[in-house]
Coordinates of C-alpha atoms in Angstrom, one line a residue:
Chain Z
M72 CA 2.1 -18.3 23.2
V73 CA 4.8 -17.7 20.7
E74 CA 7.2 -14.8 21.5
M75 CA 7.2 -12.2 18.7
V76 CA 10.4 -10.3 18.2
N77 CA 10.3 -6.9 16.6
R78 CA 12.9 -6.2 13.9
P79 CA 15.4 -8.8 15.1
Y80 CA 17.7 -8.2 12.1
A81 CA 18.2 -4.5 13.0
S82 CA 19.7 -5.1 16.4
A83 CA 21.5 -8.3 15.4
F84 CA 23.3 -6.8 12.4
E85 CA 24.4 -3.8 14.3
K86 CA 25.7 -5.9 17.2
F87 CA 27.5 -8.1 14.7
A88 CA 29.0 -5.4 12.4
A89 CA 29.6 -2.4 14.5
G90 CA 33.2 -1.7 15.1
N91 CA 34.4 -4.5 12.7
P92 CA 36.2 -2.5 10.0
D93 CA 36.2 -5.4 7.5
I94 CA 32.4 -5.4 7.4
L95 CA 30.7 -2.9 5.2
C96 CA 26.9 -2.4 5.0
L97 CA 25.6 -1.8 1.4
S98 CA 22.1 -0.6 0.6
A99 CA 20.2 0.0 -2.7
D100 CA 17.7 2.6 -1.6
L101 CA 15.8 0.2 0.7
T102 CA 17.7 1.0 3.8
S103 CA 14.9 1.2 6.4
S104 CA 13.0 -1.5 4.5
C105 CA 15.9 -3.8 5.3
E106 CA 16.1 -2.6 8.9
I107 CA 19.6 -1.0 8.5
D108 CA 18.6 2.6 8.9
G109 CA 19.7 2.7 12.6
F110 CA 23.0 1.2 11.6
R111 CA 23.4 3.8 8.9
D112 CA 22.7 6.6 11.3
R113 CA 25.1 5.3 14.0
H114 CA 27.9 3.8 11.9
P115 CA 28.0 6.0 8.8
D116 CA 31.7 5.0 8.1
Q117 CA 30.6 1.4 7.6
F118 CA 27.6 2.2 5.4
V119 CA 27.5 2.8 1.6
S120 CA 24.4 3.8 -0.2
L121 CA 24.5 2.6 -3.8
G122 CA 21.2 4.1 -4.9
M123 CA 18.7 2.0 -6.8
A124 CA 21.5 0.5 -8.9
E125 CA 21.9 -3.2 -8.2
Q126 CA 24.2 -4.1 -11.1
N127 CA 26.8 -1.6 -9.9
M128 CA 26.2 -2.7 -6.3
M129 CA 27.2 -6.3 -7.2
S130 CA 30.3 -5.4 -9.1
F131 CA 31.2 -2.8 -6.4
A132 CA 30.8 -5.5 -3.7
G133 CA 33.0 -7.8 -5.7
G134 CA 35.6 -5.1 -5.8
L135 CA 35.4 -4.6 -2.0
G136 CA 35.7 -8.4 -1.6
L137 CA 38.8 -8.4 -3.8
A138 CA 40.3 -5.7 -1.6
G139 CA 39.7 -7.7 1.5
F140 CA 36.3 -6.5 2.8
R141 CA 33.3 -8.6 3.7
P142 CA 30.4 -6.6 2.3
F143 CA 26.8 -7.3 3.5
I144 CA 24.4 -6.4 0.7
H145 CA 20.9 -5.4 1.7
T146 CA 17.9 -5.2 -0.6
F147 CA 14.8 -7.2 -1.4
G148 CA 15.7 -10.7 -2.5
V149 CA 14.3 -10.2 -6.0
F150 CA 16.4 -7.2 -6.7
M151 CA 19.5 -9.0 -5.7
Y152 CA 19.6 -11.6 -8.4
R153 CA 17.1 -11.0 -11.2
R154 CA 18.6 -7.8 -12.6
P155 CA 22.2 -8.1 -11.6
Y156 CA 22.6 -11.9 -12.2
D157 CA 25.6 -11.6 -14.5
Q158 CA 27.4 -9.3 -12.1
L159 CA 26.6 -11.7 -9.2
M160 CA 28.1 -14.5 -11.2
A161 CA 31.2 -12.9 -12.6
S162 CA 32.1 -10.4 -9.8
I163 CA 31.1 -12.4 -6.8
A164 CA 30.4 -16.1 -7.2
Y165 CA 33.0 -17.2 -9.7
P166 CA 35.9 -15.5 -7.9
R167 CA 34.4 -16.7 -4.6
R168 CA 34.2 -13.3 -2.8
K169 CA 33.1 -13.2 0.8
V170 CA 30.0 -11.2 -0.1
R171 CA 26.9 -11.8 2.1
L172 CA 23.7 -11.3 0.2
M173 CA 20.9 -10.4 2.6
G174 CA 17.7 -10.8 0.6
F175 CA 14.6 -9.6 2.3
L176 CA 10.9 -10.4 1.6
P177 CA 11.4 -14.0 0.5
G178 CA 8.5 -15.5 -1.5
V179 CA 5.0 -14.4 -0.6
T180 CA 6.0 -12.5 2.5
T181 CA 5.4 -9.3 0.5
P182 CA 2.1 -8.2 -1.0
G183 CA 4.0 -6.5 -3.8
G184 CA 3.2 -9.1 -6.5
M185 CA 5.5 -10.6 -9.1
T186 CA 8.0 -7.9 -9.2
H187 CA 8.7 -8.0 -5.5
Q188 CA 8.4 -11.7 -4.7
S189 CA 11.5 -13.9 -4.9
I190 CA 9.9 -17.2 -5.7
E191 CA 12.7 -19.0 -7.6
D192 CA 15.8 -17.6 -5.9
I193 CA 16.7 -20.9 -4.2
S194 CA 16.5 -22.7 -7.5
V195 CA 18.8 -20.2 -9.0
M196 CA 21.3 -20.1 -6.2
R197 CA 21.5 -23.9 -5.8
S198 CA 22.8 -24.0 -9.3
I199 CA 25.6 -21.5 -8.8
P200 CA 28.9 -23.1 -7.9
N201 CA 30.6 -21.6 -4.8
M202 CA 27.2 -20.4 -3.4
T203 CA 26.0 -21.1 0.1
I204 CA 22.3 -20.8 0.9
L205 CA 20.8 -20.0 4.3
E206 CA 17.1 -19.3 5.1
T207 CA 15.7 -18.0 8.3
G208 CA 12.5 -19.4 9.8
D209 CA 12.4 -17.6 13.1
A210 CA 13.8 -14.7 15.1
T211 CA 16.7 -16.7 16.5
E212 CA 17.8 -17.6 13.0
V213 CA 17.5 -14.0 11.9
E214 CA 19.6 -13.0 14.9
S215 CA 22.3 -15.5 14.1
I216 CA 22.4 -15.3 10.4
C217 CA 25.1 -12.7 10.2
E218 CA 27.6 -14.8 12.3
A219 CA 26.6 -17.9 10.4
A220 CA 27.1 -16.4 7.0
D221 CA 30.3 -14.8 7.9
T222 CA 31.9 -18.1 8.7
I223 CA 31.8 -19.0 5.0
D224 CA 34.7 -18.6 2.6
G225 CA 32.7 -17.5 -0.3
P226 CA 29.4 -15.8 -1.2
V227 CA 26.3 -16.6 0.9
W228 CA 22.7 -16.2 -0.2
C229 CA 20.4 -15.4 2.8
R230 CA 16.6 -15.3 3.0
V231 CA 16.0 -12.9 5.8
L232 CA 12.7 -12.3 7.6
R233 CA 11.9 -8.8 8.9
G234 CA 9.4 -6.9 11.0
S235 CA 7.6 -8.9 13.6
V236 CA 9.1 -12.4 13.6
P237 CA 8.2 -15.4 15.9
R238 CA 10.8 -17.1 18.0
L239 CA 10.5 -20.8 17.4
F240 CA 14.1 -21.9 18.3
D241 CA 16.5 -21.5 21.1
T242 CA 19.8 -22.2 19.3
P243 CA 21.5 -20.3 16.5
I244 CA 22.0 -21.4 12.9
R245 CA 24.8 -24.0 12.6
V246 CA 25.7 -24.0 8.9
G247 CA 25.3 -27.4 7.3
E248 CA 23.0 -28.9 10.0
M249 CA 19.2 -29.3 10.1
R250 CA 16.8 -29.1 13.0
E251 CA 14.8 -32.2 14.0
L252 CA 11.6 -30.8 15.5
A253 CA 9.8 -34.1 15.9
D254 CA 10.9 -37.7 15.7
G255 CA 7.9 -39.7 14.6
D256 CA 7.9 -42.7 12.3
D257 CA 4.9 -42.3 9.9
I258 CA 5.7 -39.3 7.8
L259 CA 8.7 -37.1 7.3
V260 CA 7.8 -33.4 6.9
V261 CA 10.6 -31.2 5.6
T262 CA 10.1 -27.4 5.8
S263 CA 12.0 -24.2 5.6
G264 CA 11.5 -20.5 6.2
I265 CA 8.0 -19.4 7.1
C266 CA 6.6 -22.8 6.2
T267 CA 8.0 -24.3 9.4
E268 CA 5.7 -22.3 11.5
E269 CA 2.8 -23.5 9.3
A270 CA 3.8 -27.1 9.9
L271 CA 3.9 -26.5 13.6
R272 CA 0.4 -25.2 13.5
A273 CA -0.7 -28.6 12.2
R274 CA 1.3 -30.6 14.7
S275 CA -1.4 -31.2 17.4
A276 CA -4.2 -32.0 14.9
L277 CA -2.1 -34.5 13.1
K278 CA -1.1 -36.1 16.4
K279 CA -4.7 -36.3 17.5
A280 CA -5.4 -38.0 14.2
G281 CA -3.0 -40.7 15.2
L282 CA -0.2 -39.8 12.9
S283 CA 3.4 -39.9 14.0
I284 CA 5.3 -37.0 12.3
R285 CA 9.0 -36.6 11.9
H286 CA 9.7 -32.9 11.2
L287 CA 12.9 -31.4 9.8
H288 CA 13.5 -27.7 9.5
L289 CA 16.2 -26.6 7.0
H290 CA 18.1 -23.4 7.6
T291 CA 20.9 -24.5 5.5
I292 CA 19.9 -25.5 1.9
K293 CA 23.4 -25.5 0.5
P294 CA 25.7 -27.2 1.5
F295 CA 23.3 -30.0 2.4
D296 CA 23.7 -33.1 4.6
H297 CA 22.2 -35.7 2.3
G298 CA 23.2 -38.6 4.6
A299 CA 21.3 -37.1 7.5
L300 CA 18.2 -36.7 5.4
L301 CA 18.4 -40.2 4.1
D302 CA 18.6 -41.5 7.7
H303 CA 15.4 -39.6 8.5
I304 CA 13.7 -40.9 5.4
G305 CA 14.6 -44.4 6.4
S306 CA 12.9 -43.9 9.8
V307 CA 9.4 -43.2 8.5
R308 CA 6.8 -45.6 7.2
H309 CA 4.8 -43.8 4.5
G310 CA 7.0 -41.2 2.8
V311 CA 8.1 -37.6 2.7
I312 CA 6.3 -34.2 2.2
T313 CA 8.0 -30.9 1.7
L314 CA 6.5 -27.4 2.1
E315 CA 8.3 -24.3 1.0
N316 CA 7.8 -20.6 0.3
H317 CA 9.1 -21.0 -3.2
V318 CA 8.3 -22.7 -6.5
T319 CA 8.4 -26.5 -6.3
E320 CA 11.0 -26.6 -9.0
G321 CA 14.6 -26.3 -7.8
G322 CA 13.9 -25.6 -4.1
V323 CA 13.7 -27.7 -1.0
G324 CA 11.3 -30.2 -2.6
S325 CA 13.7 -30.7 -5.5
L326 CA 16.6 -31.0 -3.1
V327 CA 14.8 -33.8 -1.2
A328 CA 13.7 -35.5 -4.5
E329 CA 17.2 -35.5 -5.9
T330 CA 18.6 -36.9 -2.6
M331 CA 16.0 -39.7 -2.7
A332 CA 16.5 -40.4 -6.4
D333 CA 20.3 -40.5 -6.1
A334 CA 20.1 -43.0 -3.3
G335 CA 17.4 -45.1 -5.0
V336 CA 14.8 -44.5 -2.2
G337 CA 11.5 -45.8 -3.4
K338 CA 9.2 -44.0 -0.9
R339 CA 6.6 -41.5 -1.9
L340 CA 7.3 -37.8 -2.0
V341 CA 4.8 -34.9 -2.1
R342 CA 6.2 -31.5 -2.8
L343 CA 4.2 -28.4 -1.8
G344 CA 5.0 -24.9 -2.9
L345 CA 4.2 -22.6 -5.7
R346 CA 3.3 -24.8 -8.7
D347 CA 4.7 -23.3 -11.9
T348 CA 3.0 -20.0 -11.2
Y349 CA 3.7 -16.4 -10.3
A350 CA 1.9 -15.2 -7.2
H351 CA -0.6 -12.4 -7.0
G352 CA -0.3 -9.4 -4.8
G353 CA -2.1 -10.0 -1.6
S354 CA -1.7 -10.5 2.1
R355 CA 0.6 -13.2 3.3
A356 CA -2.1 -15.3 4.8
Y357 CA -4.3 -15.0 1.7
L358 CA -1.4 -16.0 -0.6
M359 CA -0.4 -18.9 1.6
R360 CA -3.9 -20.2 1.5
Y361 CA -4.5 -19.5 -2.1
Y362 CA -1.3 -21.2 -3.3
G363 CA -1.3 -24.0 -0.8
L364 CA 1.6 -23.1 1.3
D365 CA -0.1 -23.2 4.7
A366 CA -0.9 -25.6 7.5
L367 CA -4.1 -26.8 5.9
A368 CA -2.3 -27.5 2.6
L369 CA 0.2 -29.6 4.5
V370 CA -2.6 -31.6 6.1
R371 CA -4.2 -32.2 2.7
G372 CA -0.8 -33.2 1.3
I373 CA -0.3 -35.7 4.1
E374 CA -3.7 -37.1 3.5
D375 CA -2.7 -37.6 -0.1
L376 CA 0.5 -39.3 1.0
V377 CA -1.2 -41.8 3.2
G378 CA -4.3 -42.2 1.1
Q379 CA -6.7 -41.4 4.0
S380 CA -8.7 -38.4 5.1
F381 CA -8.5 -37.3 8.7
G382 CA -11.3 -34.8 8.7
I383 CA -9.0 -32.0 9.9
G384 CA -10.3 -28.6 9.1
E385 CA -9.1 -25.0 9.8
D386 CA -10.6 -25.0 13.3
D387 CA -8.5 -28.0 14.3
L388 CA -5.3 -26.2 13.5
D389 CA -3.4 -24.1 16.0
A390 CA -4.3 -20.4 15.5
A391 CA -2.3 -18.5 12.9
R392 CA -0.1 -15.9 14.4
V393 CA -1.7 -12.6 13.9
D394 CA 0.6 -9.9 12.9
A395 CA 0.5 -6.7 15.0
V396 CA -1.4 -4.1 13.0
H397 CA 0.9 -2.7 10.4
S398 CA 2.6 0.4 11.4
L399 CA 1.1 3.3 9.5
V400 CA 4.6 4.0 8.3
K401 CA 4.5 1.5 5.5
A402 CA 8.2 1.0 5.0
E403 CA 7.5 -2.2 6.9
A404 CA 4.7 -3.3 4.7
L405 CA 6.2 -3.4 1.2
Chain S
M297 CA -10.5 10.3 -27.8
T298 CA -12.5 13.5 -27.4
L299 CA -15.5 13.6 -25.3
R300 CA -17.2 16.9 -25.5
N301 CA -18.7 18.4 -22.3
D302 CA -17.0 15.6 -20.3
P303 CA -15.5 17.0 -17.2
S304 CA -12.9 14.3 -17.2
A305 CA -11.6 15.7 -20.5
D306 CA -10.6 18.8 -18.5
P307 CA -7.1 18.1 -17.3
V308 CA -7.5 20.2 -14.1
I309 CA -10.7 18.4 -13.2
L310 CA -9.2 15.0 -14.2
A311 CA -6.1 15.6 -12.1
H312 CA -8.3 16.4 -9.1
R313 CA -10.4 13.3 -9.6
I314 CA -7.2 11.2 -9.8
R315 CA -6.1 12.6 -6.5
K316 CA -9.4 11.9 -4.8
H317 CA -9.6 8.3 -6.1
A318 CA -6.0 7.6 -5.2
L319 CA -6.5 8.8 -1.7
E320 CA -9.5 6.6 -1.2
M321 CA -8.0 3.6 -2.9
T322 CA -4.7 3.6 -1.0
S323 CA -6.5 4.3 2.3
R324 CA -9.1 1.6 1.8
G325 CA -6.4 -0.9 0.7
K326 CA -3.9 0.3 3.2
S327 CA -1.4 0.5 0.4
S328 CA 1.6 2.7 -0.1
H329 CA 2.7 5.3 -2.6
I330 CA 0.1 8.0 -2.3
G331 CA 2.8 10.6 -2.5
S332 CA 4.0 9.2 -5.8
V333 CA 0.5 9.3 -7.3
L334 CA -0.2 12.8 -6.2
S335 CA 2.9 14.1 -7.8
M336 CA 2.0 12.8 -11.2
A337 CA -1.7 13.5 -11.3
E338 CA -1.4 16.4 -13.8
I339 CA 1.0 14.3 -16.0
L340 CA -1.6 11.5 -16.3
A341 CA -4.5 13.9 -16.6
V342 CA -2.9 15.9 -19.5
L343 CA -1.8 12.7 -21.3
Y344 CA -5.2 11.0 -21.0
A345 CA -7.4 14.1 -21.5
R346 CA -5.4 15.9 -24.3
I347 CA -2.5 14.0 -25.7
L348 CA -3.0 10.3 -26.1
N349 CA -4.8 8.7 -29.0
V350 CA -6.5 6.0 -27.1
D351 CA -10.1 4.8 -27.1
P352 CA -11.8 3.2 -24.1
G353 CA -14.2 1.4 -26.5
A354 CA -11.2 -0.2 -28.2
P355 CA -8.4 -0.5 -25.7
D356 CA -6.5 -2.9 -27.9
D357 CA -6.7 -0.8 -31.1
P358 CA -3.5 -1.5 -33.0
E359 CA -3.3 2.2 -34.0
R360 CA -3.4 3.5 -30.4
D361 CA -0.6 5.3 -28.6
R362 CA 1.1 3.0 -26.1
V363 CA 1.6 4.0 -22.5
I364 CA 3.8 2.4 -19.9
L365 CA 3.7 3.6 -16.3
S366 CA 7.3 2.6 -15.5
K367 CA 6.9 3.9 -12.0
G368 CA 4.6 0.9 -11.4
H369 CA 4.2 1.7 -7.7
G370 CA 1.9 4.5 -8.8
G371 CA -0.7 1.9 -9.9
A372 CA -3.6 3.7 -8.1
G373 CA -3.0 6.7 -10.4
I374 CA -3.2 4.8 -13.7
Y375 CA -6.2 2.8 -12.5
A376 CA -7.9 6.0 -11.5
V377 CA -7.3 7.9 -14.8
L378 CA -8.4 4.8 -16.8
A379 CA -11.6 4.6 -14.9
E380 CA -12.3 8.3 -15.2
R381 CA -11.8 8.0 -19.0
G382 CA -14.2 5.2 -19.3
F383 CA -11.9 2.1 -19.7
F384 CA -13.9 0.6 -16.8
E385 CA -16.3 1.7 -14.1
T386 CA -15.0 3.9 -11.3
E387 CA -16.9 1.6 -8.9
K388 CA -14.3 -1.1 -9.6
L389 CA -11.6 1.1 -8.0
K390 CA -12.9 0.0 -4.6
D391 CA -11.2 -3.4 -5.2
H392 CA -7.8 -1.8 -5.3
Y393 CA -5.2 -3.8 -3.3
Q394 CA -7.8 -6.2 -2.0
N395 CA -7.0 -9.9 -1.9
G396 CA -7.8 -11.4 -5.3
S397 CA -8.3 -8.1 -7.0
I398 CA -6.9 -7.4 -10.5
F399 CA -6.0 -3.9 -9.3
S400 CA -2.7 -4.8 -7.5
G401 CA -0.6 -2.2 -5.8
H402 CA 2.0 -2.3 -8.6
V403 CA 0.5 -1.9 -12.0
S404 CA -0.8 -5.1 -13.5
H405 CA -2.0 -5.5 -17.1
K406 CA -3.8 -8.8 -16.4
G407 CA -7.5 -8.1 -16.9
V408 CA -7.1 -4.3 -16.8
P409 CA -8.2 -2.6 -20.0
G410 CA -5.9 0.1 -21.1
V411 CA -2.8 -1.3 -19.4
D412 CA -0.2 -2.8 -21.7
L413 CA 2.5 -3.8 -19.3
S414 CA 2.8 -4.8 -15.6
T415 CA 5.4 -2.8 -13.9
G416 CA 6.8 -2.5 -10.4
S417 CA 10.4 -3.4 -10.8
L418 CA 11.9 0.0 -11.7
G419 CA 14.0 0.7 -14.7
H420 CA 12.1 -1.5 -17.2
G421 CA 9.6 0.9 -18.8
L422 CA 11.9 2.9 -21.0
G423 CA 13.5 -0.2 -22.5
V424 CA 10.1 -1.7 -23.3
A425 CA 8.8 1.6 -24.8
T426 CA 12.0 1.7 -26.9
G427 CA 11.1 -1.7 -28.3
M428 CA 7.6 -0.6 -29.1
A429 CA 8.8 2.6 -30.7
L430 CA 11.2 0.8 -33.0
A431 CA 8.4 -1.7 -33.9
A432 CA 6.1 1.2 -34.9
K433 CA 8.9 2.7 -37.0
R434 CA 9.6 -0.6 -38.7
A435 CA 5.9 -1.1 -39.5
H436 CA 5.5 2.5 -40.7
Q437 CA 2.8 3.2 -38.2
D438 CA 2.1 6.5 -36.7
W439 CA 1.4 5.6 -33.1
R440 CA 3.8 6.8 -30.4
A441 CA 5.2 5.1 -27.3
F442 CA 4.9 7.1 -24.1
V443 CA 6.5 6.1 -20.8
V444 CA 6.0 7.8 -17.5
M445 CA 9.0 7.4 -15.3
S446 CA 10.2 8.2 -11.8
D447 CA 13.3 10.2 -11.0
G448 CA 14.6 7.5 -8.6
E449 CA 14.5 4.8 -11.3
C450 CA 17.0 6.8 -13.3
D451 CA 19.6 5.3 -10.8
E452 CA 19.2 2.1 -12.8
G453 CA 21.8 1.5 -15.5
S454 CA 19.1 0.0 -17.7
V455 CA 17.5 3.4 -18.1
W456 CA 20.6 4.8 -19.6
E457 CA 21.1 1.8 -21.9
A458 CA 17.6 2.4 -23.3
A459 CA 18.3 6.1 -23.5
M460 CA 21.5 5.5 -25.5
F461 CA 19.7 3.1 -27.8
A462 CA 16.8 5.4 -28.4
G463 CA 19.1 8.3 -29.3
H464 CA 21.2 6.1 -31.5
H465 CA 18.1 4.9 -33.4
R466 CA 16.5 8.4 -33.5
L467 CA 13.3 7.1 -32.1
S468 CA 11.3 10.3 -32.5
N469 CA 8.1 8.4 -31.7
L470 CA 9.3 7.7 -28.1
I471 CA 8.3 10.2 -25.5
A472 CA 9.4 9.9 -21.8
V473 CA 7.8 12.0 -19.1
I474 CA 9.7 12.0 -15.9
D475 CA 7.9 12.8 -12.7
Y476 CA 10.8 14.6 -11.1
N477 CA 9.5 15.0 -7.6
K478 CA 13.0 14.9 -6.0
I479 CA 12.2 12.2 -3.5
Q480 CA 12.7 8.5 -3.9
S481 CA 11.5 5.8 -1.7
L482 CA 13.4 6.6 1.5
A483 CA 15.4 9.7 0.9
P484 CA 15.7 12.7 -1.3
V485 CA 17.1 12.0 -4.8
A486 CA 20.0 14.4 -4.3
E487 CA 21.1 12.5 -1.2
T488 CA 20.7 9.0 -2.6
L489 CA 22.4 9.4 -6.0
A490 CA 22.5 12.8 -7.6
L491 CA 20.9 13.1 -11.0
E492 CA 21.9 16.6 -11.9
P493 CA 22.7 17.9 -14.3
F494 CA 19.8 15.9 -15.4
A495 CA 18.6 17.6 -18.6
D496 CA 22.2 17.7 -19.8
K497 CA 22.5 14.0 -19.4
W498 CA 19.5 13.4 -21.7
R499 CA 20.7 15.9 -24.2
A500 CA 24.1 14.1 -24.3
F501 CA 22.3 10.9 -25.1
G502 CA 20.6 12.4 -28.1
W503 CA 17.3 13.4 -26.7
T504 CA 15.2 16.6 -27.0
V505 CA 14.5 17.9 -23.6
H506 CA 11.6 20.0 -22.3
E507 CA 11.5 21.1 -18.7
V508 CA 8.1 22.2 -17.3
D509 CA 6.2 22.7 -14.1
G510 CA 4.6 19.3 -13.8
H511 CA 1.6 20.7 -12.0
D512 CA 0.9 23.3 -14.7
T513 CA -1.5 21.5 -17.1
A514 CA -1.1 24.1 -19.8
A515 CA 2.6 23.9 -19.7
L516 CA 2.5 20.1 -19.9
E517 CA 0.1 20.2 -22.7
G518 CA 2.2 22.7 -24.5
A519 CA 5.3 20.5 -24.2
L520 CA 3.4 17.3 -25.2
K521 CA 0.9 18.3 -27.9
T522 CA 3.2 18.8 -30.8
L523 CA 5.4 15.8 -30.3
P524 CA 7.4 14.6 -31.9
D525 CA 8.9 18.0 -32.7
D526 CA 12.2 16.6 -34.0
E527 CA 12.1 13.8 -36.5
N528 CA 15.5 12.6 -35.4
R529 CA 15.4 12.6 -31.7
P530 CA 13.3 11.0 -28.9
T531 CA 11.8 13.4 -26.4
V532 CA 11.9 13.6 -22.7
V533 CA 9.7 16.0 -20.7
I534 CA 11.2 16.6 -17.3
A535 CA 8.2 17.5 -15.2
H536 CA 9.3 19.3 -12.0
T537 CA 6.8 18.2 -9.4
T538 CA 6.1 18.1 -5.7
K539 CA 5.8 14.7 -4.1
G540 CA 2.4 14.5 -2.3
K541 CA 1.1 17.5 -4.2
G542 CA -2.3 18.6 -3.1
V543 CA -2.3 17.6 0.5
S544 CA -0.2 20.0 2.5
F545 CA 1.2 17.5 5.1
M546 CA 2.1 15.0 2.4
E547 CA 4.0 17.5 0.3
N548 CA 7.8 17.1 0.0
T549 CA 8.0 14.5 2.6
V550 CA 9.8 11.1 2.4
L551 CA 7.2 9.7 4.8
W552 CA 4.4 9.6 2.4
H553 CA 6.1 7.4 -0.1
Y554 CA 5.0 4.5 2.1
R555 CA 2.6 5.8 4.6
T556 CA -1.1 5.4 4.1
A557 CA -3.7 7.8 5.3
Q558 CA -6.1 6.6 8.0
G559 CA -8.3 8.2 10.5
D560 CA -7.7 11.8 11.2
E561 CA -5.1 12.0 8.5
L562 CA -7.5 10.6 5.9
E563 CA -10.2 13.1 7.0
A564 CA -7.7 16.0 6.8
A565 CA -6.5 14.9 3.4
R566 CA -10.1 14.6 2.1
A567 CA -10.9 18.1 3.5
E568 CA -7.9 19.6 1.8
L569 CA -8.7 18.1 -1.6
A570 CA -12.4 19.1 -1.2
A571 CA -11.4 22.7 -0.5
C572 CA -9.7 23.0 -3.9
D573 CA -12.1 20.9 -5.9
P574 CA -12.3 22.6 -9.3
E575 CA -15.7 21.2 -10.0
V576 CA -17.1 22.9 -6.9
R577 CA -15.0 26.0 -7.1
D578 CA -16.0 26.7 -10.7
A579 CA -19.7 25.8 -10.3

């Protein structure tokens, strides 16, 4: 049974930041939605409300960085880069400010539709010089992302999970590394974020089907240890499959493809994710099924990779984690 | 669009029906933002019953007035008023916020007659309306561009960029209506980023300003029916409203921006709306 942790970011951020005068907590009118309402109430001297004004928030954070602070910016991921992109580039990334960009509701973790789903942020951030990219896939990673991000001499883009989050790992994020979750030799599965939990759901069914899976979980997307990935690719027989809560262009799938191409690796690669499409509004489970981001989609992708059907259906997969019934206070739900 | 003897052409009745639909839609779908819909029910009702030149039989008529609900989180309200005015069947409102439905929580134009623009990221509507207004002027066409905005989204710099542009270009065919309910998503506007002196800001940007009680349908109609009333200035109607209007325990509370009514709360809200139903009261 997977342990579920309620609001891991709320307590982790407060523990990390409280009493550290160089850390300032910034919010753009989504304070409780980003689980920093308790911090605001208990540490008002370290909290700045910018209002719903992200462009100013970016430049303001750049100014704080210039003056020696390490601001942690909190809003939904989409609102942190789509509107204030120029400010992000000129005020934060180019001058390499130590600004930590805590982006909530990555990809289809929100039912809010196109305007609320950050589906191409990793692609954008990968192309920004000086940017570091971290993504959380479980409660332990959420709990450790503040410390991890704050080790970086420059801006850090963080995909943060909120609400009820499963605990999959025992060790904190170590920037630049990757987690080896299985060491098989048929197929290499590379996942990040919420897709790692999906891959774990398929693990026993794939084993029963006789497949030996090697599984990597990426919490650090940039910088990236290409050599380590190539070693893993060299250890598998059939090829590589990636699964990500993001468009297939520019994200983890592209990262793996570029690594293979640069090294002249001739093995097959299947990239799963959003395929050149926006996502609807809808529940997370519905969207993951509809767009092929879930455990079953991974199984079908593996079947494609090896050219063989294993007859694995929904009933053969481990049960999907069932979220606790949403609080009626819907700040958690959107 | 004038439909004689149609109750939905009475703004008071229409506003009440919007509230009833929105309550059921957000409860069934467990979606948020009922407070934001309740505050603008009269604004939508007056626009669609008395002001707009739109035709449910020809939702894409090139001569129609354009409407953008910039506060896209109030999608339930726009879907409800469009259904009541015959753009599609009210029965379809039951699909709101269901997986696979065209009626998403934030306004979507995809497959929804009468909606020109998907919204939900705030601070976009006024700029798009500005583009449409200039296009109409360039084409020497008489239609107008209306945009219904929230107070909170006026935090965004893009709103003021559009406001400055519209004033500069004297876009008299541009009409903004602001649902000034004084509460944004998680805190009162005045505590988040103060807007006052709000009317003075718009005047300084070259706009004509009307301030009205946003729940007084006659006052709203009076402010909107003769527009544009200055050939050289865009117009903003600042409608002073109450968030959650019509359900006592939702009124003026931050909580009901996101909370959805279920169980006893749903029953209580239904009862309160039923008690002031103008179609029953006046019968």
